[in-house]
XYZ file of C-alpha atoms in Angstrom:
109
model
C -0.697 -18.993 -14.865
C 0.236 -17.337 -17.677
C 0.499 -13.395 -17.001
C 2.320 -13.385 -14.096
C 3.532 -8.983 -13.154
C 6.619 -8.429 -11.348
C 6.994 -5.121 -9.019
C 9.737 -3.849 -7.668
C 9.439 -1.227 -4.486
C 12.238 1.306 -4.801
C 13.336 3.830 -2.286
C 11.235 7.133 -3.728
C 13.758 9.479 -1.867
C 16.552 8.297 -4.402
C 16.516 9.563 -7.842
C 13.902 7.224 -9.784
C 15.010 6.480 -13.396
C 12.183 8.541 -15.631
C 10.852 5.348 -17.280
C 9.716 3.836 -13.632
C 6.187 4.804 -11.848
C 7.031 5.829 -8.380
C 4.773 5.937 -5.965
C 5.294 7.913 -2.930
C 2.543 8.283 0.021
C 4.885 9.694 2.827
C 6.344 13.496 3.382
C 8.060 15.150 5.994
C 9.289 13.629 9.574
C 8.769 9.836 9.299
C 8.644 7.726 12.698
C 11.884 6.125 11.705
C 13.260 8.670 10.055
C 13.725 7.299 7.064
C 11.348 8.729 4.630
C 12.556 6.416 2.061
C 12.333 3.081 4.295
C 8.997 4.526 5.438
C 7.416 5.022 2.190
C 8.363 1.578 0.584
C 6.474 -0.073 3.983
C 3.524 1.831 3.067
C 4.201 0.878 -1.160
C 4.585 -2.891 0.108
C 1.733 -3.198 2.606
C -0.435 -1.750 -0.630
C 0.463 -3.827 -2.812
C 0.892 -7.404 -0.844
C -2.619 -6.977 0.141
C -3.703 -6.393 -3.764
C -1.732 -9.781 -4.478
C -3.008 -11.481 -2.242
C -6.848 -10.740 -2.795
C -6.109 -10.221 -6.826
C -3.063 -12.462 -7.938
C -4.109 -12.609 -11.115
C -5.755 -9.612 -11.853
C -9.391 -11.102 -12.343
C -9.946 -11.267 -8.336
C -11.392 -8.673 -6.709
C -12.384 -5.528 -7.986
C -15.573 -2.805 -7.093
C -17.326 -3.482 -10.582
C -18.419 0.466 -10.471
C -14.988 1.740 -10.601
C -12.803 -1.271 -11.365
C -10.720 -0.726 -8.373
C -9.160 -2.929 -6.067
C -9.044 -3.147 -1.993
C -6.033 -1.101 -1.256
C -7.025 1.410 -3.576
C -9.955 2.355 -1.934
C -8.165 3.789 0.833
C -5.022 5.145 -1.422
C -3.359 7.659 0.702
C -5.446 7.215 3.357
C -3.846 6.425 6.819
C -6.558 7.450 9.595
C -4.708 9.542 11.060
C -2.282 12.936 11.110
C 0.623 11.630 13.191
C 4.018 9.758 11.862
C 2.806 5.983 12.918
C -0.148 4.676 12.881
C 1.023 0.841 13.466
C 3.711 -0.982 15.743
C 5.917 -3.977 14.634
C 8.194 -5.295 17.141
C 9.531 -1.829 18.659
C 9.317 -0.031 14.977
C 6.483 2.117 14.626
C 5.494 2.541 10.664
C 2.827 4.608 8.844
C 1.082 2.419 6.783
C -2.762 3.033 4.431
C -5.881 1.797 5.601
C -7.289 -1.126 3.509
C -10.592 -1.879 2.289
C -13.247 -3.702 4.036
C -16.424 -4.482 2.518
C -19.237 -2.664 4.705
C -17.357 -0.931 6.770
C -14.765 1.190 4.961
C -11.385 2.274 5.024
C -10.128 0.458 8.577
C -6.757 -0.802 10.111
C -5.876 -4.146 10.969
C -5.601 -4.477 14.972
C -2.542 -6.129 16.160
């Protein structure tokens, strides 16, 4: 390959250097309390499942709007609480993702 992208998930709580994009989806009492922690699960989750389905950026896309799976359900999580997943004993609050005719769901541990 020969456009390979490089991204690097950096705590959005910190003070973000005004050349970088920072993404934030989280605010307010986090399950781990860690509302930087929590927000860079939520930025990596997004954007493992967009490599994975578009590593080289001619994958998959909507043709309508050019967007890709985890976009479709950008900042949304299903639900109002803190958590809406469980790893291990950690609970985390990560976006829904994209699945063709059905919508915005969660994967089911």
């Amino acid at each position: 390959r020969d456009n390979q992208e490089i991204v690097v998930v950096i705590d959005p709580s910190t003070a973000v250097p005004q050349n970088l994009y920072c993404m934030s989806y989280i605010s307010g009492p986090t399950a781990n309390g860690d509302l930087g922690a929590d927000n860079m699960v939520s930025i990596y989750a997004h954007l493992l499942v967009e490599t994975i389905t578009n590593y080289d950026g001619r994958a998959w896309f909507r043709d309508r709007d050019n967007q890709e799976n985890a976009d479709l359900c950008d900042w949304n999580f299903l639900t109002t609480a803190n958590s809406n997943i469980q790893v291990d004993k950690k609970r985390f609050l990560v976006q829904s993702l994209f699945q063709p005719g059905v919508g915005c769901v969660l994967s089911k541990q």
